[in-house]
mmCIF file with all atom_site columns, C-alpha atoms in Angstrom:
data_model
loop_
_atom_site.group_PDB
_atom_site.id
_atom_site.type_symbol
_atom_site.label_atom_id
_atom_site.label_alt_id
_atom_site.label_comp_id
_atom_site.label_asym_id
_atom_site.label_entity_id
_atom_site.label_seq_id
_atom_site.pdbx_PDB_ins_code
_atom_site.Cartn_x
_atom_site.Cartn_y
_atom_site.Cartn_z
_atom_site.occupancy
_atom_site.B_iso_or_equiv
_atom_site.pdbx_formal_charge
_atom_site.auth_seq_id
_atom_site.auth_comp_id
_atom_site.auth_asym_id
_atom_site.auth_atom_id
_atom_site.pdbx_PDB_model_num
ATOM 1   C CA . UNK A 1 1   ? 133.484 143.362 59.014  1.00 0.00 ? 1   UNK A CA 1
ATOM 2   C CA . UNK A 1 2   ? 133.003 141.784 62.417  1.00 0.00 ? 2   UNK A CA 1
ATOM 3   C CA . UNK A 1 3   ? 129.670 139.391 62.857  1.00 0.00 ? 3   UNK A CA 1
ATOM 4   C CA . UNK A 1 4   ? 127.177 140.436 65.366  1.00 0.00 ? 4   UNK A CA 1
ATOM 5   C CA . UNK A 1 5   ? 128.120 137.282 67.495  1.00 0.00 ? 5   UNK A CA 1
ATOM 6   C CA . UNK A 1 6   ? 131.698 138.067 67.479  1.00 0.00 ? 6   UNK A CA 1
ATOM 7   C CA . UNK A 1 7   ? 131.089 141.553 68.632  1.00 0.00 ? 7   UNK A CA 1
ATOM 8   C CA . UNK A 1 8   ? 128.747 140.470 71.479  1.00 0.00 ? 8   UNK A CA 1
ATOM 9   C CA . UNK A 1 9   ? 131.074 137.892 72.792  1.00 0.00 ? 9   UNK A CA 1
ATOM 10  C CA . UNK A 1 10  ? 134.222 140.518 72.814  1.00 0.00 ? 10  UNK A CA 1
ATOM 11  C CA . UNK A 1 11  ? 132.160 142.810 74.617  1.00 0.00 ? 11  UNK A CA 1
ATOM 12  C CA . UNK A 1 12  ? 133.411 142.662 78.339  1.00 0.00 ? 12  UNK A CA 1
ATOM 13  C CA . UNK A 1 13  ? 130.075 143.569 79.920  1.00 0.00 ? 13  UNK A CA 1
ATOM 14  C CA . UNK A 1 14  ? 128.213 140.857 78.072  1.00 0.00 ? 14  UNK A CA 1
ATOM 15  C CA . UNK A 1 15  ? 130.722 138.157 79.023  1.00 0.00 ? 15  UNK A CA 1
ATOM 16  C CA . UNK A 1 16  ? 130.652 139.287 82.723  1.00 0.00 ? 16  UNK A CA 1
ATOM 17  C CA . UNK A 1 17  ? 126.842 139.241 82.836  1.00 0.00 ? 17  UNK A CA 1
ATOM 18  C CA . UNK A 1 18  ? 127.007 135.629 81.201  1.00 0.00 ? 18  UNK A CA 1
ATOM 19  C CA . UNK A 1 19  ? 128.937 134.513 84.052  1.00 0.00 ? 19  UNK A CA 1
ATOM 20  C CA . UNK A 1 20  ? 127.348 136.338 86.773  1.00 0.00 ? 20  UNK A CA 1
ATOM 21  C CA . UNK A 1 21  ? 123.694 135.591 85.818  1.00 0.00 ? 21  UNK A CA 1
ATOM 22  C CA . UNK A 1 22  ? 123.882 131.567 86.578  1.00 0.00 ? 22  UNK A CA 1
ATOM 23  C CA . UNK A 1 23  ? 125.379 132.224 90.097  1.00 0.00 ? 23  UNK A CA 1
ATOM 24  C CA . UNK A 1 24  ? 122.762 134.880 90.868  1.00 0.00 ? 24  UNK A CA 1
ATOM 25  C CA . UNK A 1 25  ? 120.065 132.388 89.733  1.00 0.00 ? 25  UNK A CA 1
ATOM 26  C CA . UNK A 1 26  ? 121.409 129.829 92.251  1.00 0.00 ? 26  UNK A CA 1
ATOM 27  C CA . UNK A 1 27  ? 121.630 132.126 94.926  1.00 0.00 ? 27  UNK A CA 1
ATOM 28  C CA . UNK A 1 28  ? 117.939 133.446 94.127  1.00 0.00 ? 28  UNK A CA 1
ATOM 29  C CA . UNK A 1 29  ? 116.865 129.698 94.313  1.00 0.00 ? 29  UNK A CA 1
ATOM 30  C CA . UNK A 1 30  ? 118.136 129.131 97.843  1.00 0.00 ? 30  UNK A CA 1
ATOM 31  C CA . UNK A 1 31  ? 117.104 132.422 99.066  1.00 0.00 ? 31  UNK A CA 1
ATOM 32  C CA . UNK A 1 32  ? 113.382 132.078 97.974  1.00 0.00 ? 32  UNK A CA 1
ATOM 33  C CA . UNK A 1 33  ? 113.302 128.472 99.425  1.00 0.00 ? 33  UNK A CA 1
ATOM 34  C CA . UNK A 1 34  ? 114.873 129.799 102.790 1.00 0.00 ? 34  UNK A CA 1
ATOM 35  C CA . UNK A 1 35  ? 112.308 132.494 103.153 1.00 0.00 ? 35  UNK A CA 1
ATOM 36  C CA . UNK A 1 36  ? 108.937 130.507 102.029 1.00 0.00 ? 36  UNK A CA 1
ATOM 37  C CA . UNK A 1 37  ? 109.666 126.843 103.176 1.00 0.00 ? 37  UNK A CA 1
ATOM 38  C CA . UNK A 1 38  ? 108.104 126.096 106.624 1.00 0.00 ? 38  UNK A CA 1
ATOM 39  C CA . UNK A 1 39  ? 110.507 125.132 109.281 1.00 0.00 ? 39  UNK A CA 1
ATOM 40  C CA . UNK A 1 40  ? 110.100 121.381 110.528 1.00 0.00 ? 40  UNK A CA 1
ATOM 41  C CA . UNK A 1 41  ? 108.460 121.029 113.645 1.00 0.00 ? 41  UNK A CA 1
ATOM 42  C CA . UNK A 1 42  ? 108.809 118.323 116.175 1.00 0.00 ? 42  UNK A CA 1
ATOM 43  C CA . UNK A 1 43  ? 106.040 115.639 116.860 1.00 0.00 ? 43  UNK A CA 1
ATOM 44  C CA . UNK A 1 44  ? 103.936 116.627 119.619 1.00 0.00 ? 44  UNK A CA 1
ATOM 45  C CA . UNK A 1 45  ? 102.624 113.690 122.079 1.00 0.00 ? 45  UNK A CA 1
ATOM 46  C CA . UNK A 1 46  ? 99.114  112.965 121.478 1.00 0.00 ? 46  UNK A CA 1
ATOM 47  C CA . UNK A 1 47  ? 98.818  114.292 117.754 1.00 0.00 ? 47  UNK A CA 1
ATOM 48  C CA . UNK A 1 48  ? 98.794  112.313 114.690 1.00 0.00 ? 48  UNK A CA 1
ATOM 49  C CA . UNK A 1 49  ? 100.647 112.800 111.797 1.00 0.00 ? 49  UNK A CA 1
ATOM 50  C CA . UNK A 1 50  ? 100.330 110.973 108.288 1.00 0.00 ? 50  UNK A CA 1
ATOM 51  C CA . UNK A 1 51  ? 103.180 109.069 106.620 1.00 0.00 ? 51  UNK A CA 1
ATOM 52  C CA . UNK A 1 52  ? 104.118 109.892 103.187 1.00 0.00 ? 52  UNK A CA 1
ATOM 53  C CA . UNK A 1 53  ? 103.877 106.664 100.865 1.00 0.00 ? 53  UNK A CA 1
ATOM 54  C CA . UNK A 1 54  ? 106.988 106.489 98.445  1.00 0.00 ? 54  UNK A CA 1
ATOM 55  C CA . UNK A 1 55  ? 106.529 105.227 94.934  1.00 0.00 ? 55  UNK A CA 1
ATOM 56  C CA . UNK A 1 56  ? 107.803 101.722 95.434  1.00 0.00 ? 56  UNK A CA 1
ATOM 57  C CA . UNK A 1 57  ? 104.563 100.908 97.217  1.00 0.00 ? 57  UNK A CA 1
ATOM 58  C CA . UNK A 1 58  ? 102.592 101.100 93.812  1.00 0.00 ? 58  UNK A CA 1
ATOM 59  C CA . UNK A 1 59  ? 104.849 98.476  92.186  1.00 0.00 ? 59  UNK A CA 1
ATOM 60  C CA . UNK A 1 60  ? 105.723 94.980  92.736  1.00 0.00 ? 60  UNK A CA 1
ATOM 61  C CA . UNK A 1 61  ? 108.516 95.777  94.545  1.00 0.00 ? 61  UNK A CA 1
ATOM 62  C CA . UNK A 1 62  ? 108.378 93.449  97.479  1.00 0.00 ? 62  UNK A CA 1
ATOM 63  C CA . UNK A 1 63  ? 108.659 96.562  100.018 1.00 0.00 ? 63  UNK A CA 1
ATOM 64  C CA . UNK A 1 64  ? 107.093 99.786  100.727 1.00 0.00 ? 64  UNK A CA 1
ATOM 65  C CA . UNK A 1 65  ? 108.686 102.950 102.327 1.00 0.00 ? 65  UNK A CA 1
ATOM 66  C CA . UNK A 1 66  ? 106.876 105.521 104.505 1.00 0.00 ? 66  UNK A CA 1
ATOM 67  C CA . UNK A 1 67  ? 108.171 108.494 106.017 1.00 0.00 ? 67  UNK A CA 1
ATOM 68  C CA . UNK A 1 68  ? 107.383 111.835 107.848 1.00 0.00 ? 68  UNK A CA 1
ATOM 69  C CA . UNK A 1 69  ? 110.562 113.726 108.907 1.00 0.00 ? 69  UNK A CA 1
ATOM 70  C CA . UNK A 1 70  ? 112.627 111.259 111.064 1.00 0.00 ? 70  UNK A CA 1
ATOM 71  C CA . UNK A 1 71  ? 109.966 108.806 110.971 1.00 0.00 ? 71  UNK A CA 1
ATOM 72  C CA . UNK A 1 72  ? 111.007 106.334 108.236 1.00 0.00 ? 72  UNK A CA 1
ATOM 73  C CA . UNK A 1 73  ? 109.478 103.004 107.760 1.00 0.00 ? 73  UNK A CA 1
ATOM 74  C CA . UNK A 1 74  ? 109.747 99.964  105.563 1.00 0.00 ? 74  UNK A CA 1
ATOM 75  C CA . UNK A 1 75  ? 107.101 97.365  105.121 1.00 0.00 ? 75  UNK A CA 1
ATOM 76  C CA . UNK A 1 76  ? 108.587 94.479  103.639 1.00 0.00 ? 76  UNK A CA 1
ATOM 77  C CA . UNK A 1 77  ? 106.507 91.514  102.124 1.00 0.00 ? 77  UNK A CA 1
ATOM 78  C CA . UNK A 1 78  ? 107.441 88.011  103.035 1.00 0.00 ? 78  UNK A CA 1
ATOM 79  C CA . UNK A 1 79  ? 104.992 86.751  100.473 1.00 0.00 ? 79  UNK A CA 1
ATOM 80  C CA . UNK A 1 80  ? 101.688 84.811  100.416 1.00 0.00 ? 80  UNK A CA 1
ATOM 81  C CA . UNK A 1 81  ? 101.756 81.285  101.798 1.00 0.00 ? 81  UNK A CA 1
ATOM 82  C CA . UNK A 1 82  ? 98.593  79.185  102.728 1.00 0.00 ? 82  UNK A CA 1
ATOM 83  C CA . UNK A 1 83  ? 96.448  82.218  101.973 1.00 0.00 ? 83  UNK A CA 1
ATOM 84  C CA . UNK A 1 84  ? 98.414  84.005  104.630 1.00 0.00 ? 84  UNK A CA 1
ATOM 85  C CA . UNK A 1 85  ? 100.333 87.397  103.909 1.00 0.00 ? 85  UNK A CA 1
ATOM 86  C CA . UNK A 1 86  ? 103.344 87.860  106.049 1.00 0.00 ? 86  UNK A CA 1
ATOM 87  C CA . UNK A 1 87  ? 104.404 91.380  106.568 1.00 0.00 ? 87  UNK A CA 1
ATOM 88  C CA . UNK A 1 88  ? 107.434 92.663  108.442 1.00 0.00 ? 88  UNK A CA 1
ATOM 89  C CA . UNK A 1 89  ? 107.907 96.399  109.388 1.00 0.00 ? 89  UNK A CA 1
ATOM 90  C CA . UNK A 1 90  ? 111.335 97.980  110.004 1.00 0.00 ? 90  UNK A CA 1
ATOM 91  C CA . UNK A 1 91  ? 111.875 101.084 111.485 1.00 0.00 ? 91  UNK A CA 1
ATOM 92  C CA . UNK A 1 92  ? 114.835 103.502 112.049 1.00 0.00 ? 92  UNK A CA 1
ATOM 93  C CA . UNK A 1 93  ? 113.424 104.557 115.480 1.00 0.00 ? 93  UNK A CA 1
ATOM 94  C CA . UNK A 1 94  ? 112.134 102.423 118.193 1.00 0.00 ? 94  UNK A CA 1
ATOM 95  C CA . UNK A 1 95  ? 108.313 102.113 118.154 1.00 0.00 ? 95  UNK A CA 1
ATOM 96  C CA . UNK A 1 96  ? 105.855 101.855 120.970 1.00 0.00 ? 96  UNK A CA 1
ATOM 97  C CA . UNK A 1 97  ? 103.422 99.815  119.163 1.00 0.00 ? 97  UNK A CA 1
ATOM 98  C CA . UNK A 1 98  ? 102.223 99.127  115.670 1.00 0.00 ? 98  UNK A CA 1
ATOM 99  C CA . UNK A 1 99  ? 98.714  98.071  114.103 1.00 0.00 ? 99  UNK A CA 1
ATOM 100 C CA . UNK A 1 100 ? 97.814  96.975  110.531 1.00 0.00 ? 100 UNK A CA 1
ATOM 101 C CA . UNK A 1 101 ? 94.826  95.874  108.581 1.00 0.00 ? 101 UNK A CA 1
ATOM 102 C CA . UNK A 1 102 ? 93.737  95.164  105.092 1.00 0.00 ? 102 UNK A CA 1
ATOM 103 C CA . UNK A 1 103 ? 90.836  97.522  104.451 1.00 0.00 ? 103 UNK A CA 1
ATOM 104 C CA . UNK A 1 104 ? 88.211  94.971  104.718 1.00 0.00 ? 104 UNK A CA 1
ATOM 105 C CA . UNK A 1 105 ? 89.479  93.375  108.138 1.00 0.00 ? 105 UNK A CA 1
ATOM 106 C CA . UNK A 1 106 ? 89.924  94.746  111.713 1.00 0.00 ? 106 UNK A CA 1
ATOM 107 C CA . UNK A 1 107 ? 93.112  96.213  112.953 1.00 0.00 ? 107 UNK A CA 1
ATOM 108 C CA . UNK A 1 108 ? 95.536  93.660  114.201 1.00 0.00 ? 108 UNK A CA 1
ATOM 109 C CA . UNK A 1 109 ? 98.584  94.259  116.569 1.00 0.00 ? 109 UNK A CA 1
ATOM 110 C CA . UNK A 1 110 ? 102.020 93.582  115.082 1.00 0.00 ? 110 UNK A CA 1
ATOM 111 C CA . UNK A 1 111 ? 104.488 91.565  117.175 1.00 0.00 ? 111 UNK A CA 1
ATOM 112 C CA . UNK A 1 112 ? 107.900 93.207  117.910 1.00 0.00 ? 112 UNK A CA 1
ATOM 113 C CA . UNK A 1 113 ? 110.747 90.439  116.892 1.00 0.00 ? 113 UNK A CA 1
ATOM 114 C CA . UNK A 1 114 ? 113.791 92.399  118.312 1.00 0.00 ? 114 UNK A CA 1
ATOM 115 C CA . UNK A 1 115 ? 114.542 93.969  121.624 1.00 0.00 ? 115 UNK A CA 1
ATOM 116 C CA . UNK A 1 116 ? 114.808 97.613  120.344 1.00 0.00 ? 116 UNK A CA 1
ATOM 117 C CA . UNK A 1 117 ? 111.363 97.759  119.032 1.00 0.00 ? 117 UNK A CA 1
ATOM 118 C CA . UNK A 1 118 ? 112.420 98.487  115.505 1.00 0.00 ? 118 UNK A CA 1
ATOM 119 C CA . UNK A 1 119 ? 111.463 95.289  113.681 1.00 0.00 ? 119 UNK A CA 1
ATOM 120 C CA . UNK A 1 120 ? 107.798 94.170  113.992 1.00 0.00 ? 120 UNK A CA 1
ATOM 121 C CA . UNK A 1 121 ? 105.908 91.083  112.194 1.00 0.00 ? 121 UNK A CA 1
ATOM 122 C CA . UNK A 1 122 ? 102.486 90.239  111.310 1.00 0.00 ? 122 UNK A CA 1
ATOM 123 C CA . UNK A 1 123 ? 100.532 87.532  109.406 1.00 0.00 ? 123 UNK A CA 1
ATOM 124 C CA . UNK A 1 124 ? 96.929  88.725  107.625 1.00 0.00 ? 124 UNK A CA 1
ATOM 125 C CA . UNK A 1 125 ? 94.524  86.868  105.582 1.00 0.00 ? 125 UNK A CA 1
ATOM 126 C CA . UNK A 1 126 ? 96.018  87.442  101.996 1.00 0.00 ? 126 UNK A CA 1
ATOM 127 C CA . UNK A 1 127 ? 94.182  90.233  100.071 1.00 0.00 ? 127 UNK A CA 1
ATOM 128 C CA . UNK A 1 128 ? 91.237  89.093  97.852  1.00 0.00 ? 128 UNK A CA 1
ATOM 129 C CA . UNK A 1 129 ? 91.554  91.818  95.334  1.00 0.00 ? 129 UNK A CA 1
ATOM 130 C CA . UNK A 1 130 ? 94.336  94.063  93.636  1.00 0.00 ? 130 UNK A CA 1
ATOM 131 C CA . UNK A 1 131 ? 92.439  97.177  94.904  1.00 0.00 ? 131 UNK A CA 1
ATOM 132 C CA . UNK A 1 132 ? 92.599  96.193  98.590  1.00 0.00 ? 132 UNK A CA 1
ATOM 133 C CA . UNK A 1 133 ? 94.440  98.658  100.799 1.00 0.00 ? 133 UNK A CA 1
ATOM 134 C CA . UNK A 1 134 ? 96.937  98.246  103.605 1.00 0.00 ? 134 UNK A CA 1
ATOM 135 C CA . UNK A 1 135 ? 96.330  100.489 106.712 1.00 0.00 ? 135 UNK A CA 1
ATOM 136 C CA . UNK A 1 136 ? 99.214  100.936 109.145 1.00 0.00 ? 136 UNK A CA 1
ATOM 137 C CA . UNK A 1 137 ? 99.175  102.848 112.582 1.00 0.00 ? 137 UNK A CA 1
ATOM 138 C CA . UNK A 1 138 ? 102.480 103.276 114.589 1.00 0.00 ? 138 UNK A CA 1
ATOM 139 C CA . UNK A 1 139 ? 103.123 104.995 117.630 1.00 0.00 ? 139 UNK A CA 1
ATOM 140 C CA . UNK A 1 140 ? 106.407 106.435 118.933 1.00 0.00 ? 140 UNK A CA 1
ATOM 141 C CA . UNK A 1 141 ? 106.945 108.929 122.189 1.00 0.00 ? 141 UNK A CA 1
ATOM 142 C CA . UNK A 1 142 ? 103.239 109.351 122.275 1.00 0.00 ? 142 UNK A CA 1
ATOM 143 C CA . UNK A 1 143 ? 102.581 110.447 118.940 1.00 0.00 ? 143 UNK A CA 1
ATOM 144 C CA . UNK A 1 144 ? 100.878 108.244 116.292 1.00 0.00 ? 144 UNK A CA 1
ATOM 145 C CA . UNK A 1 145 ? 101.654 108.094 112.737 1.00 0.00 ? 145 UNK A CA 1
ATOM 146 C CA . UNK A 1 146 ? 99.314  106.531 110.063 1.00 0.00 ? 146 UNK A CA 1
ATOM 147 C CA . UNK A 1 147 ? 99.412  105.576 106.250 1.00 0.00 ? 147 UNK A CA 1
ATOM 148 C CA . UNK A 1 148 ? 97.369  103.782 103.859 1.00 0.00 ? 148 UNK A CA 1
ATOM 149 C CA . UNK A 1 149 ? 98.953  102.000 100.884 1.00 0.00 ? 149 UNK A CA 1
ATOM 150 C CA . UNK A 1 150 ? 97.860  99.723  97.904  1.00 0.00 ? 150 UNK A CA 1
ATOM 151 C CA . UNK A 1 151 ? 98.952  96.101  98.303  1.00 0.00 ? 151 UNK A CA 1
ATOM 152 C CA . UNK A 1 152 ? 100.398 96.022  94.785  1.00 0.00 ? 152 UNK A CA 1
ATOM 153 C CA . UNK A 1 153 ? 103.898 95.926  96.535  1.00 0.00 ? 153 UNK A CA 1
ATOM 154 C CA . UNK A 1 154 ? 103.313 92.587  98.340  1.00 0.00 ? 154 UNK A CA 1
ATOM 155 C CA . UNK A 1 155 ? 104.474 90.583  95.214  1.00 0.00 ? 155 UNK A CA 1
ATOM 156 C CA . UNK A 1 156 ? 108.187 90.930  94.318  1.00 0.00 ? 156 UNK A CA 1
ATOM 157 C CA . UNK A 1 157 ? 107.879 90.702  90.481  1.00 0.00 ? 157 UNK A CA 1
ATOM 158 C CA . UNK A 1 158 ? 110.540 91.996  87.911  1.00 0.00 ? 158 UNK A CA 1
ATOM 159 C CA . UNK A 1 159 ? 111.019 91.657  84.349  1.00 0.00 ? 159 UNK A CA 1
ATOM 160 C CA . UNK A 1 160 ? 113.737 88.815  85.056  1.00 0.00 ? 160 UNK A CA 1
ATOM 161 C CA . UNK A 1 161 ? 111.530 86.728  87.330  1.00 0.00 ? 161 UNK A CA 1
ATOM 162 C CA . UNK A 1 162 ? 108.887 86.918  84.346  1.00 0.00 ? 162 UNK A CA 1
ATOM 163 C CA . UNK A 1 163 ? 111.352 85.871  81.977  1.00 0.00 ? 163 UNK A CA 1
ATOM 164 C CA . UNK A 1 164 ? 112.707 83.369  84.129  1.00 0.00 ? 164 UNK A CA 1
ATOM 165 C CA . UNK A 1 165 ? 109.297 81.806  84.608  1.00 0.00 ? 165 UNK A CA 1
ATOM 166 C CA . UNK A 1 166 ? 108.909 81.775  80.863  1.00 0.00 ? 166 UNK A CA 1
ATOM 167 C CA . UNK A 1 167 ? 112.307 80.078  80.354  1.00 0.00 ? 167 UNK A CA 1
ATOM 168 C CA . UNK A 1 168 ? 111.398 77.268  83.074  1.00 0.00 ? 168 UNK A CA 1
ATOM 169 C CA . UNK A 1 169 ? 107.933 76.584  81.543  1.00 0.00 ? 169 UNK A CA 1
ATOM 170 C CA . UNK A 1 170 ? 109.636 75.804  78.329  1.00 0.00 ? 170 UNK A CA 1
#
């Protein structure tokens, strides 16, 4: 006597259904995405757009990535020295201007350091607390982009550096 499973797997209709179902699921996934998703729109001059703050901004990674469509920025910390925080902004596209501030200070213009307008630098007073926020605003082709991120990323600290400090101390 054949078991129920064996009878099921020898039925050609069941076998075809098991092969076709995953293909139909993938097709349905992309069809729903195409019909529901909003088409990307070009930035309009004179308008302001928020930058998405990536997860590395919340950790001691040494850098913070911000983006909105084609606008991709990387805020790199050069570290705190003599109670001054030096930040470097790298953009994939040339910027017209960049301003940055810690939440408790007034905005300060960043200085362009290359001829293309893609690398900017600034020195700010070191943040006084871990809860401080960095506010960034940049302009490109008449559009403005802005973001606010915690200062957690300004220190580059990994398990390896912590372990090395403990080894050096002993």
